[in-house]
PDB file of C-alpha atoms and ligand atoms in Angstrom:
ATOM      1  CA  MET Z1413     111.411 125.184 105.182  1.00  0.00           C
ATOM      2  CA  GLU Z1414     109.361 127.809 103.438  1.00  0.00           C
ATOM      3  CA  ILE Z1415     105.591 127.587 103.304  1.00  0.00           C
ATOM      4  CA  ARG Z1416     104.293 128.891  99.979  1.00  0.00           C
ATOM      5  CA  GLY Z1417     101.030 128.990  98.064  1.00  0.00           C
ATOM      6  CA  THR Z1418     101.912 125.638  96.529  1.00  0.00           C
ATOM      7  CA  THR Z1419     102.810 123.808  99.751  1.00  0.00           C
ATOM      8  CA  LYS Z1420     100.995 120.514 100.231  1.00  0.00           C
ATOM      9  CA  LEU Z1421      99.839 119.147 103.580  1.00  0.00           C
ATOM     10  CA  THR Z1422     100.342 116.003 105.626  1.00  0.00           C
ATOM     11  CA  GLY Z1423      99.922 115.570 109.366  1.00  0.00           C
ATOM     12  CA  LEU Z1424      98.928 113.478 112.340  1.00  0.00           C
ATOM     13  CA  PHE Z1425      95.393 112.880 113.607  1.00  0.00           C
ATOM     14  CA  GLY Z1426      95.392 112.050 117.302  1.00  0.00           C
ATOM     15  CA  TYR Z1427      94.123 113.105 120.692  1.00  0.00           C
ATOM     16  CA  PRO Z1428      96.410 114.220 122.213  1.00  0.00           C
ATOM     17  CA  VAL Z1429      99.111 115.011 119.646  1.00  0.00           C
ATOM     18  CA  SER Z1430     101.323 117.544 121.430  1.00  0.00           C
ATOM     19  CA  HIS Z1431     103.806 114.829 122.465  1.00  0.00           C
ATOM     20  CA  SER Z1432     104.324 113.668 118.881  1.00  0.00           C
ATOM     21  CA  LEU Z1433     107.812 113.276 117.414  1.00  0.00           C
ATOM     22  CA  SER Z1434     106.642 112.603 113.859  1.00  0.00           C
ATOM     23  CA  PRO Z1435     106.603 116.285 112.754  1.00  0.00           C
ATOM     24  CA  VAL Z1436     110.302 116.488 113.632  1.00  0.00           C
ATOM     25  CA  PHE Z1437     111.508 113.719 111.336  1.00  0.00           C
ATOM     26  CA  GLN Z1438     108.836 113.915 108.622  1.00  0.00           C
ATOM     27  CA  ASN Z1439     109.529 117.603 107.998  1.00  0.00           C
ATOM     28  CA  ALA Z1440     113.276 116.859 108.002  1.00  0.00           C
ATOM     29  CA  ALA Z1441     112.631 114.332 105.218  1.00  0.00           C
ATOM     30  CA  PHE Z1442     110.560 116.758 103.103  1.00  0.00           C
ATOM     31  CA  GLU Z1443     113.183 119.460 103.556  1.00  0.00           C
ATOM     32  CA  HIS Z1444     116.075 117.150 102.690  1.00  0.00           C
ATOM     33  CA  LEU Z1445     114.477 115.989  99.435  1.00  0.00           C
ATOM     34  CA  GLY Z1446     113.188 119.473  98.575  1.00  0.00           C
ATOM     35  CA  ILE Z1447     109.567 118.283  98.560  1.00  0.00           C
ATOM     36  CA  ASP Z1448     107.117 121.184  98.900  1.00  0.00           C
ATOM     37  CA  CYS Z1449     105.107 119.615 101.709  1.00  0.00           C
ATOM     38  CA  VAL Z1450     104.685 120.052 105.475  1.00  0.00           C
ATOM     39  CA  TYR Z1451     103.664 117.706 108.295  1.00  0.00           C
ATOM     40  CA  ILE Z1452     101.547 119.210 111.052  1.00  0.00           C
ATOM     41  CA  PRO Z1453     100.038 117.918 114.318  1.00  0.00           C
ATOM     42  CA  LEU Z1454      96.232 117.878 114.152  1.00  0.00           C
ATOM     43  CA  GLU Z1455      94.333 117.430 117.387  1.00  0.00           C
ATOM     44  CA  VAL Z1456      91.137 115.567 116.529  1.00  0.00           C
ATOM     45  CA  LYS Z1457      88.631 114.774 119.270  1.00  0.00           C
ATOM     46  CA  PRO Z1458      86.906 111.384 118.784  1.00  0.00           C
ATOM     47  CA  GLU Z1459      83.535 113.022 118.035  1.00  0.00           C
ATOM     48  CA  ASN Z1460      85.144 115.039 115.221  1.00  0.00           C
ATOM     49  CA  LEU Z1461      86.879 112.180 113.432  1.00  0.00           C
ATOM     50  CA  GLU Z1462      84.405 111.899 110.571  1.00  0.00           C
ATOM     51  CA  ILE Z1463      84.551 115.596 109.655  1.00  0.00           C
ATOM     52  CA  ALA Z1464      88.326 115.550 110.108  1.00  0.00           C
ATOM     53  CA  VAL Z1465      88.492 112.747 107.525  1.00  0.00           C
ATOM     54  CA  GLU Z1466      86.337 114.841 105.199  1.00  0.00           C
ATOM     55  CA  ALA Z1467      88.828 117.687 105.716  1.00  0.00           C
ATOM     56  CA  ILE Z1468      91.560 115.475 104.211  1.00  0.00           C
ATOM     57  CA  ARG Z1469      89.614 115.723 100.944  1.00  0.00           C
ATOM     58  CA  VAL Z1470      88.538 119.367 101.402  1.00  0.00           C
ATOM     59  CA  PHE Z1471      92.091 120.623 102.010  1.00  0.00           C
ATOM     60  CA  ASN Z1472      93.550 118.108  99.595  1.00  0.00           C
ATOM     61  CA  PHE Z1473      95.977 116.630 102.110  1.00  0.00           C
ATOM     62  CA  VAL Z1474      98.502 114.245 100.561  1.00  0.00           C
ATOM     63  CA  GLY Z1475      97.700 112.008 103.505  1.00  0.00           C
ATOM     64  CA  VAL Z1476      97.827 111.741 107.276  1.00  0.00           C
ATOM     65  CA  ASN Z1477      99.115 109.525 110.027  1.00  0.00           C
ATOM     66  CA  VAL Z1478      96.666 108.332 112.625  1.00  0.00           C
ATOM     67  CA  THR Z1479      97.327 107.573 116.279  1.00  0.00           C
ATOM     68  CA  ILE Z1480      95.472 106.967 119.559  1.00  0.00           C
ATOM     69  CA  PRO Z1481      92.453 106.958 119.826  1.00  0.00           C
ATOM     70  CA  HIS Z1482      91.539 106.827 116.124  1.00  0.00           C
ATOM     71  CA  LYS Z1483      93.479 103.880 114.681  1.00  0.00           C
ATOM     72  CA  ARG Z1484      90.512 101.513 114.810  1.00  0.00           C
ATOM     73  CA  SER Z1485      87.600 103.892 114.268  1.00  0.00           C
ATOM     74  CA  ILE Z1486      89.055 105.553 111.163  1.00  0.00           C
ATOM     75  CA  VAL Z1487      88.882 102.262 109.224  1.00  0.00           C
ATOM     76  CA  ASN Z1488      85.123 102.843 108.731  1.00  0.00           C
ATOM     77  CA  PHE Z1489      85.766 106.090 106.875  1.00  0.00           C
ATOM     78  CA  MET Z1490      88.240 104.725 104.330  1.00  0.00           C
ATOM     79  CA  ASP Z1491      87.315 104.215 100.645  1.00  0.00           C
ATOM     80  CA  GLU Z1492      89.844 101.426 100.379  1.00  0.00           C
ATOM     81  CA  ILE Z1493      92.036  99.498 102.800  1.00  0.00           C
ATOM     82  CA  ASP Z1494      95.316  97.678 102.440  1.00  0.00           C
ATOM     83  CA  GLU Z1495      95.306  93.896 102.889  1.00  0.00           C
ATOM     84  CA  GLU Z1496      97.117  94.160 106.248  1.00  0.00           C
ATOM     85  CA  VAL Z1497      94.438  96.574 107.529  1.00  0.00           C
ATOM     86  CA  GLU Z1498      91.835  93.986 106.627  1.00  0.00           C
ATOM     87  CA  ILE Z1499      93.612  91.519 108.921  1.00  0.00           C
ATOM     88  CA  LEU Z1500      94.445  93.863 111.805  1.00  0.00           C
ATOM     89  CA  GLY Z1501      91.513  96.291 111.691  1.00  0.00           C
ATOM     90  CA  VAL Z1502      93.664  99.358 112.335  1.00  0.00           C
ATOM     91  CA  VAL Z1503      95.042 102.196 110.210  1.00  0.00           C
ATOM     92  CA  ASN Z1504      98.003 104.460 110.964  1.00  0.00           C
ATOM     93  CA  THR Z1505      98.467 105.958 107.493  1.00  0.00           C
ATOM     94  CA  VAL Z1506      95.926 107.449 105.111  1.00  0.00           C
ATOM     95  CA  CYS Z1507      96.825 108.261 101.522  1.00  0.00           C
ATOM     96  CA  ASN Z1508      94.673 110.631  99.461  1.00  0.00           C
ATOM     97  CA  LYS Z1509      94.542 110.003  95.717  1.00  0.00           C
ATOM     98  CA  ASN Z1510      92.137 112.486  94.101  1.00  0.00           C
ATOM     99  CA  GLY Z1511      89.766 112.385  97.045  1.00  0.00           C
ATOM    100  CA  LYS Z1512      89.884 108.607  97.367  1.00  0.00           C
ATOM    101  CA  LEU Z1513      91.282 107.617 100.769  1.00  0.00           C
ATOM    102  CA  LYS Z1514      93.232 104.424 101.282  1.00  0.00           C
ATOM    103  CA  GLY Z1515      94.180 103.174 104.751  1.00  0.00           C
ATOM    104  CA  TYR Z1516      97.443 101.406 105.576  1.00  0.00           C
ATOM    105  CA  ILE Z1517      99.172 100.145 108.711  1.00  0.00           C
ATOM    106  CA  THR Z1518     102.949 100.570 108.663  1.00  0.00           C
ATOM    107  CA  ASP Z1519     103.890  99.440 112.209  1.00  0.00           C
ATOM    108  CA  GLY Z1520     104.693  95.812 111.403  1.00  0.00           C
ATOM    109  CA  LYS Z1521     106.494  96.609 108.155  1.00  0.00           C
ATOM    110  CA  GLY Z1522     108.400  99.371 109.930  1.00  0.00           C
ATOM    111  CA  PHE Z1523     109.448  96.969 112.664  1.00  0.00           C
ATOM    112  CA  VAL Z1524     110.745  94.364 110.229  1.00  0.00           C
ATOM    113  CA  LYS Z1525     112.501  96.949 108.076  1.00  0.00           C
ATOM    114  CA  SER Z1526     114.256  98.463 111.078  1.00  0.00           C
ATOM    115  CA  LEU Z1527     115.315  94.986 112.182  1.00  0.00           C
ATOM    116  CA  LYS Z1528     116.711  94.229 108.720  1.00  0.00           C
ATOM    117  CA  GLU Z1529     118.278  97.570 107.815  1.00  0.00           C
ATOM    118  CA  GLU Z1530     119.384  98.994 111.147  1.00  0.00           C
ATOM    119  CA  GLY Z1531     119.676  95.771 113.123  1.00  0.00           C
ATOM    120  CA  LYS Z1532     121.111  93.661 110.268  1.00  0.00           C
ATOM    121  CA  PHE Z1533     119.007  90.789 111.599  1.00  0.00           C
ATOM    122  CA  THR Z1534     117.414  88.217 109.296  1.00  0.00           C
ATOM    123  CA  VAL Z1535     114.060  86.888 110.461  1.00  0.00           C
ATOM    124  CA  LYS Z1536     113.701  83.769 108.311  1.00  0.00           C
ATOM    125  CA  ASP Z1537     113.533  80.497 110.312  1.00  0.00           C
ATOM    126  CA  LYS Z1538     114.400  82.205 113.603  1.00  0.00           C
ATOM    127  CA  VAL Z1539     112.642  81.717 116.950  1.00  0.00           C
ATOM    128  CA  ALA Z1540     111.051  84.856 118.386  1.00  0.00           C
ATOM    129  CA  PHE Z1541     109.815  85.474 121.931  1.00  0.00           C
ATOM    130  CA  ILE Z1542     107.179  88.189 121.983  1.00  0.00           C
ATOM    131  CA  LEU Z1543     106.316  89.854 125.279  1.00  0.00           C
ATOM    132  CA  GLY Z1544     102.772  91.229 125.125  1.00  0.00           C
ATOM    133  CA  ALA Z1545      99.645  90.524 123.101  1.00  0.00           C
ATOM    134  CA  GLY Z1546      98.244  93.998 122.402  1.00  0.00           C
ATOM    135  CA  GLY Z1547      97.984  95.967 119.169  1.00  0.00           C
ATOM    136  CA  SER Z1548     101.750  96.199 118.651  1.00  0.00           C
ATOM    137  CA  ALA Z1549     102.200  92.452 119.197  1.00  0.00           C
ATOM    138  CA  TYR Z1550      99.579  91.726 116.510  1.00  0.00           C
ATOM    139  CA  ALA Z1551     101.296  94.020 113.982  1.00  0.00           C
ATOM    140  CA  ILE Z1552     104.784  92.735 114.779  1.00  0.00           C
ATOM    141  CA  SER Z1553     103.946  89.024 114.886  1.00  0.00           C
ATOM    142  CA  GLY Z1554     102.049  89.329 111.582  1.00  0.00           C
ATOM    143  CA  ALA Z1555     105.034  91.023 109.958  1.00  0.00           C
ATOM    144  CA  LEU Z1556     107.383  88.332 111.313  1.00  0.00           C
ATOM    145  CA  VAL Z1557     105.165  85.610 109.860  1.00  0.00           C
ATOM    146  CA  ARG Z1558     105.295  87.357 106.467  1.00  0.00           C
ATOM    147  CA  GLU Z1559     109.084  87.270 106.728  1.00  0.00           C
ATOM    148  CA  LYS Z1560     108.940  83.512 107.374  1.00  0.00           C
ATOM    149  CA  ILE Z1561     109.821  83.403 111.046  1.00  0.00           C
ATOM    150  CA  GLY Z1562     110.314  79.804 112.208  1.00  0.00           C
ATOM    151  CA  LYS Z1563     108.507  79.871 115.561  1.00  0.00           C
ATOM    152  CA  ILE Z1564     106.850  82.392 117.874  1.00  0.00           C
ATOM    153  CA  TYR Z1565     106.501  82.138 121.646  1.00  0.00           C
ATOM    154  CA  ILE Z1566     104.032  84.564 123.211  1.00  0.00           C
ATOM    155  CA  ILE Z1567     104.304  85.651 126.831  1.00  0.00           C
ATOM    156  CA  ASN Z1568     101.521  87.860 128.118  1.00  0.00           C
ATOM    157  CA  ARG Z1569     100.302  88.937 131.558  1.00  0.00           C
ATOM    158  CA  THR Z1570      96.731  87.963 130.681  1.00  0.00           C
ATOM    159  CA  TYR Z1571      96.957  84.415 129.367  1.00  0.00           C
ATOM    160  CA  GLU Z1572      93.663  84.612 127.411  1.00  0.00           C
ATOM    161  CA  ASN Z1573      94.964  87.556 125.381  1.00  0.00           C
ATOM    162  CA  GLY Z1574      98.028  85.510 124.477  1.00  0.00           C
ATOM    163  CA  ILE Z1575      95.765  82.670 123.315  1.00  0.00           C
ATOM    164  CA  LYS Z1576      93.717  85.131 121.233  1.00  0.00           C
ATOM    165  CA  LEU Z1577      96.873  86.262 119.450  1.00  0.00           C
ATOM    166  CA  LYS Z1578      97.881  82.653 118.852  1.00  0.00           C
ATOM    167  CA  GLU Z1579      94.446  81.885 117.360  1.00  0.00           C
ATOM    168  CA  HIS Z1580      94.642  85.027 115.241  1.00  0.00           C
ATOM    169  CA  LEU Z1581      97.983  83.924 113.781  1.00  0.00           C
ATOM    170  CA  LYS Z1582      96.595  80.469 113.088  1.00  0.00           C
ATOM    171  CA  GLU Z1583      93.355  81.612 111.479  1.00  0.00           C
ATOM    172  CA  LYS Z1584      94.339  84.776 109.652  1.00  0.00           C
ATOM    173  CA  MET Z1585      97.952  84.027 108.797  1.00  0.00           C
ATOM    174  CA  LYS Z1586      97.843  80.213 108.634  1.00  0.00           C
ATOM    175  CA  PHE Z1587     100.796  80.138 111.024  1.00  0.00           C
ATOM    176  CA  THR Z1588     100.808  77.227 113.466  1.00  0.00           C
ATOM    177  CA  GLU Z1589     104.319  77.315 114.948  1.00  0.00           C
ATOM    178  CA  VAL Z1590     103.148  79.379 117.890  1.00  0.00           C
ATOM    179  CA  GLU Z1591     103.030  78.657 121.595  1.00  0.00           C
ATOM    180  CA  VAL Z1592     101.837  80.663 124.597  1.00  0.00           C
ATOM    181  CA  ILE Z1593     103.994  80.487 127.727  1.00  0.00           C
ATOM    182  CA  PRO Z1594     102.046  81.172 130.947  1.00  0.00           C
ATOM    183  CA  PHE Z1595     103.215  84.449 132.463  1.00  0.00           C
ATOM    184  CA  GLU Z1596     104.173  82.893 135.801  1.00  0.00           C
ATOM    185  CA  LYS Z1597     106.396  80.387 133.995  1.00  0.00           C
ATOM    186  CA  ARG Z1598     108.110  83.006 131.866  1.00  0.00           C
ATOM    187  CA  ASN Z1599     111.449  82.779 133.596  1.00  0.00           C
ATOM    188  CA  GLU Z1600     111.787  79.015 133.369  1.00  0.00           C
ATOM    189  CA  ARG Z1601     115.049  78.568 131.673  1.00  0.00           C
ATOM    190  CA  ASP Z1602     114.315  75.765 129.252  1.00  0.00           C
ATOM    191  CA  TYR Z1603     112.263  77.950 126.942  1.00  0.00           C
ATOM    192  CA  TRP Z1604     114.939  80.560 126.520  1.00  0.00           C
ATOM    193  CA  LYS Z1605     117.569  78.245 125.109  1.00  0.00           C
ATOM    194  CA  GLU Z1606     115.640  78.384 121.831  1.00  0.00           C
ATOM    195  CA  ALA Z1607     115.464  82.173 121.655  1.00  0.00           C
ATOM    196  CA  ASP Z1608     116.981  84.051 118.715  1.00  0.00           C
ATOM    197  CA  LEU Z1609     114.964  87.243 118.927  1.00  0.00           C
ATOM    198  CA  ILE Z1610     113.300  88.743 122.024  1.00  0.00           C
ATOM    199  CA  ILE Z1611     110.800  91.572 121.536  1.00  0.00           C
ATOM    200  CA  ASN Z1612     109.116  93.618 124.231  1.00  0.00           C
ATOM    201  CA  THR Z1613     105.844  94.998 122.853  1.00  0.00           C
ATOM    202  CA  THR Z1614     104.392  95.870 126.279  1.00  0.00           C
ATOM    203  CA  SER Z1615     104.482  99.258 127.940  1.00  0.00           C
ATOM    204  CA  VAL Z1616     106.726  97.840 130.666  1.00  0.00           C
ATOM    205  CA  GLY Z1617     109.846  99.996 130.773  1.00  0.00           C
ATOM    206  CA  MET Z1618     108.146 103.271 129.928  1.00  0.00           C
ATOM    207  CA  LYS Z1619     108.080 104.381 133.524  1.00  0.00           C
ATOM    208  CA  GLU Z1620     111.048 105.064 135.783  1.00  0.00           C
ATOM    209  CA  GLY Z1621     111.479 102.086 138.117  1.00  0.00           C
ATOM    210  CA  ASP Z1622     109.883  99.513 135.776  1.00  0.00           C
ATOM    211  CA  VAL Z1623     111.793  96.250 136.033  1.00  0.00           C
ATOM    212  CA  SER Z1624     112.357  93.928 133.072  1.00  0.00           C
ATOM    213  CA  LEU Z1625     109.782  91.149 132.631  1.00  0.00           C
ATOM    214  CA  ILE Z1626     112.555  88.670 131.862  1.00  0.00           C
ATOM    215  CA  GLU Z1627     115.446  87.811 134.159  1.00  0.00           C
ATOM    216  CA  GLU Z1628     118.795  88.806 132.746  1.00  0.00           C
ATOM    217  CA  LYS Z1629     120.207  85.284 132.839  1.00  0.00           C
ATOM    218  CA  ASN Z1630     117.548  84.181 130.334  1.00  0.00           C
ATOM    219  CA  LEU Z1631     118.433  86.873 127.816  1.00  0.00           C
ATOM    220  CA  ALA Z1632     121.936  85.597 127.215  1.00  0.00           C
ATOM    221  CA  TYR Z1633     120.755  83.006 124.662  1.00  0.00           C
ATOM    222  CA  ALA Z1634     119.292  85.600 122.306  1.00  0.00           C
ATOM    223  CA  SER Z1635     121.111  86.985 119.303  1.00  0.00           C
ATOM    224  CA  PHE Z1636     118.925  90.097 119.130  1.00  0.00           C
ATOM    225  CA  ILE Z1637     116.780  92.072 121.595  1.00  0.00           C
ATOM    226  CA  TYR Z1638     114.191  94.639 120.527  1.00  0.00           C
ATOM    227  CA  ASP Z1639     112.276  96.864 122.925  1.00  0.00           C
ATOM    228  CA  ILE Z1640     109.620  98.984 121.249  1.00  0.00           C
ATOM    229  CA  VAL Z1641     109.575 101.409 124.210  1.00  0.00           C
ATOM    230  CA  TYR Z1642     111.246 104.613 123.065  1.00  0.00           C
ATOM    231  CA  ASN Z1643     110.867 107.293 125.697  1.00  0.00           C
ATOM    232  CA  ARG Z1644     113.714 106.044 127.875  1.00  0.00           C
ATOM    233  CA  LYS Z1645     116.403 103.405 128.088  1.00  0.00           C
ATOM    234  CA  THR Z1646     114.629 100.360 129.554  1.00  0.00           C
ATOM    235  CA  GLU Z1647     116.116  97.752 131.874  1.00  0.00           C
ATOM    236  CA  LEU Z1648     115.791  95.260 129.000  1.00  0.00           C
ATOM    237  CA  ILE Z1649     117.971  97.436 126.759  1.00  0.00           C
ATOM    238  CA  LYS Z1650     120.428  98.019 129.605  1.00  0.00           C
ATOM    239  CA  SER Z1651     120.726  94.225 130.016  1.00  0.00           C
ATOM    240  CA  ALA Z1652     121.270  93.787 126.264  1.00  0.00           C
ATOM    241  CA  GLU Z1653     124.066  96.358 126.424  1.00  0.00           C
ATOM    242  CA  LYS Z1654     125.602  94.673 129.444  1.00  0.00           C
ATOM    243  CA  LEU Z1655     125.476  91.227 127.815  1.00  0.00           C
ATOM    244  CA  GLY Z1656     126.773  92.537 124.485  1.00  0.00           C
ATOM    245  CA  ILE Z1657     123.632  91.439 122.597  1.00  0.00           C
ATOM    246  CA  PRO Z1658     122.736  93.483 119.496  1.00  0.00           C
ATOM    247  CA  HIS Z1659     119.592  95.501 120.190  1.00  0.00           C
ATOM    248  CA  LEU Z1660     117.272  98.249 119.027  1.00  0.00           C
ATOM    249  CA  ASP Z1661     114.748 100.436 120.811  1.00  0.00           C
ATOM    250  CA  GLY Z1662     111.437 101.911 119.757  1.00  0.00           C
ATOM    251  CA  ILE Z1663     112.991 104.971 118.149  1.00  0.00           C
ATOM    252  CA  SER Z1664     114.075 102.756 115.275  1.00  0.00           C
ATOM    253  CA  MET Z1665     110.562 101.353 114.785  1.00  0.00           C
ATOM    254  CA  LEU Z1666     109.116 104.873 115.049  1.00  0.00           C
ATOM    255  CA  ILE Z1667     111.415 106.159 112.311  1.00  0.00           C
ATOM    256  CA  TYR Z1668     110.858 103.198 109.985  1.00  0.00           C
ATOM    257  CA  GLN Z1669     107.051 103.132 110.321  1.00  0.00           C
ATOM    258  CA  GLY Z1670     107.160 106.851 109.531  1.00  0.00           C
ATOM    259  CA  ALA Z1671     109.530 106.255 106.623  1.00  0.00           C
ATOM    260  CA  ILE Z1672     107.043 103.806 105.094  1.00  0.00           C
ATOM    261  CA  SER Z1673     104.220 106.374 105.488  1.00  0.00           C
ATOM    262  CA  PHE Z1674     106.462 108.938 103.788  1.00  0.00           C
ATOM    263  CA  GLU Z1675     107.077 106.547 100.890  1.00  0.00           C
ATOM    264  CA  ILE Z1676     103.341 105.839 100.519  1.00  0.00           C
ATOM    265  CA  TRP Z1677     102.599 109.588 100.316  1.00  0.00           C
ATOM    266  CA  THR Z1678     105.477 110.695  98.110  1.00  0.00           C
ATOM    267  CA  GLY Z1679     106.524 107.647  96.106  1.00  0.00           C
ATOM    268  CA  ARG Z1680     110.108 108.604  97.026  1.00  0.00           C
ATOM    269  CA  LYS Z1681     112.599 106.648  99.105  1.00  0.00           C
ATOM    270  CA  ALA Z1682     112.598 108.044 102.637  1.00  0.00           C
ATOM    271  CA  PRO Z1683     115.935 109.505 103.803  1.00  0.00           C
ATOM    272  CA  VAL Z1684     115.990 107.377 106.954  1.00  0.00           C
ATOM    273  CA  ASP Z1685     119.426 108.533 108.128  1.00  0.00           C
ATOM    274  CA  VAL Z1686     118.396 112.194 107.867  1.00  0.00           C
ATOM    275  CA  MET Z1687     115.173 111.483 109.749  1.00  0.00           C
ATOM    276  CA  ARG Z1688     116.996 109.620 112.519  1.00  0.00           C
ATOM    277  CA  ARG Z1689     119.706 112.262 112.846  1.00  0.00           C
ATOM    278  CA  ARG Z1690     117.159 115.080 113.116  1.00  0.00           C
ATOM    279  CA  LEU Z1691     115.176 113.179 115.729  1.00  0.00           C
ATOM    280  CA  TYR Z1692     118.255 112.505 117.874  1.00  0.00           C
ATOM    281  CA  GLN Z1693     119.252 116.170 117.557  1.00  0.00           C
ATOM    282  CA  PHE Z1694     115.798 117.109 118.768  1.00  0.00           C
ATOM    283  CA  LEU Z1695     115.796 114.596 121.623  1.00  0.00           C
ATOM    284  CA  THR Z1696     119.153 115.686 122.930  1.00  0.00           C
ATOM    285  CA  GLY Z1697     118.582 119.382 122.307  1.00  0.00           C
ATOM    286  CA  GLU Z1698     117.613 122.014 124.810  1.00  0.00           C
ATOM    287  CA  GLY Z1699     113.981 122.796 125.468  1.00  0.00           C
ATOM    288  CA  TYR Z1700     112.886 119.244 124.899  1.00  0.00           C
ATOM    289  CA  ASN Z1701     110.632 118.168 127.767  1.00  0.00           C
ATOM    290  CA  LYS Z1702     110.787 114.366 127.475  1.00  0.00           C
ATOM    291  CA  LYS Z1703     107.029 114.000 126.911  1.00  0.00           C
ATOM    292  CA  TYR Z1704     107.101 112.529 123.490  1.00  0.00           C
ATOM    293  CA  GLY Z1705     105.514 109.819 121.388  1.00  0.00           C
ATOM    294  CA  ASP Z1706     104.396 108.978 117.879  1.00  0.00           C
TER     295      ASP Z1706
HETATM  296  P1  LIG M1204      99.722  98.456 122.218  1.00  0.00           P
HETATM  297  O1  LIG M1204      98.664  98.791 121.220  1.00  0.00           O
HETATM  298  O2  LIG M1204     100.783  99.512 122.342  1.00  0.00           O
HETATM  299  O3  LIG M1204     100.319  97.101 122.009  1.00  0.00           O
HETATM  300  P2  LIG M1204      97.911  97.531 124.236  1.00  0.00           P
HETATM  301  O4  LIG M1204      97.070  96.987 123.142  1.00  0.00           O
HETATM  302  O5  LIG M1204      97.267  98.293 125.332  1.00  0.00           O
HETATM  303  O6  LIG M1204      99.023  98.489 123.647  1.00  0.00           O
HETATM  304  O7  LIG M1204      98.772  96.310 124.837  1.00  0.00           O
HETATM  305  C1  LIG M1204      99.550  96.447 125.947  1.00  0.00           C
HETATM  306  C2  LIG M1204     100.265  95.119 126.236  1.00  0.00           C
HETATM  307  O8  LIG M1204     101.145  95.313 127.309  1.00  0.00           O
HETATM  308  C3  LIG M1204      99.323  93.995 126.637  1.00  0.00           C
HETATM  309  O9  LIG M1204      99.859  92.784 126.168  1.00  0.00           O
HETATM  310  C4  LIG M1204      99.373  94.063 128.157  1.00  0.00           C
HETATM  311  O10 LIG M1204      99.071  92.837 128.788  1.00  0.00           O
HETATM  312  P3  LIG M1204      97.544  92.405 129.130  1.00  0.00           P
HETATM  313  O11 LIG M1204      97.024  91.682 127.918  1.00  0.00           O
HETATM  314  O12 LIG M1204      97.673  91.532 130.311  1.00  0.00           O
HETATM  315  O13 LIG M1204      96.798  93.675 129.432  1.00  0.00           O
HETATM  316  C5  LIG M1204     100.819  94.399 128.360  1.00  0.00           C
HETATM  317  N1  LIG M1204     101.085  95.071 129.644  1.00  0.00           N
HETATM  318  C6  LIG M1204     100.735  96.329 129.995  1.00  0.00           C
HETATM  319  N2  LIG M1204     101.171  96.615 131.238  1.00  0.00           N
HETATM  320  C7  LIG M1204     101.811  95.496 131.689  1.00  0.00           C
HETATM  321  C8  LIG M1204     102.493  95.146 132.897  1.00  0.00           C
HETATM  322  N3  LIG M1204     102.600  96.014 133.917  1.00  0.00           N
HETATM  323  N4  LIG M1204     103.047  93.919 132.989  1.00  0.00           N
HETATM  324  C9  LIG M1204     102.955  93.034 131.976  1.00  0.00           C
HETATM  325  N5  LIG M1204     102.333  93.303 130.816  1.00  0.00           N
HETATM  326  C10 LIG M1204     101.762  94.512 130.660  1.00  0.00           C
END
């Protein structure tokens, strides 16, 4: 990659950003398609977010990605927001069109696309069990509803948060086929017989020694398991491997949400295979210190 006088800019607003993997696969995509653009990490402290957004216009960035802790607060600084942002209240992608900034959220779409394209799994009319009721669960469940999922079971440590997600799906998405299973009853076998798709959206599994929230015997009914954790192989993924159940981990979602951002910025189809290959090369290469993220 050669930086010239004509090179355009994209990047990631976050705090911290040093752990980010996005520069690795976004720059691989620009390079592969010969697009004169770079993706750089941009450490933005919360108190500087507003002037950082102004800098998108000043430096004529093509756009940026946005991560913790700015995903919610940046919405206020957008000129326009995508319909999904209106529902979820968070932005992870900003696109700059002649100084007009539009905010998007690509997590849910990225999840569904990775499930379809890499996982070869069709969502329509299936029964999904979602572990967790945080930001990722909102994005993923919303995307599943758009793809006409048949039923969603929510299992969350804090029951009230599970209920809030259920109410959100009812009110904002007009989806009523949703049930919350109390956390302490999560391993009761009867529920699991219905499961087609099991998704872990919690942070459980990120740390060494984390045990799976669901007993292995209950997983056997599922035809697909997805764990959005991507910094290590979780016990859930190890069980899926052992049971021979098709599965994906968070690396796939990371790549696909980034691919959708890339497509929003460039109007070109993202070279997903190139992006994935470069990321795996990076992750298995020397000098990589295992502290990574979006
Ligand atoms: P994200 O935006 O990545 O989804 P989040 O909004 O902080 O992150 O949500 C984290 C989710 O993981 C929540 O559903 C949380 O459950 P609570 O609602 O009870 O907080 C869940 N979670 C985090 N740590 C957990 C643990 N040790 N066991 C079970 N669930 C956990």
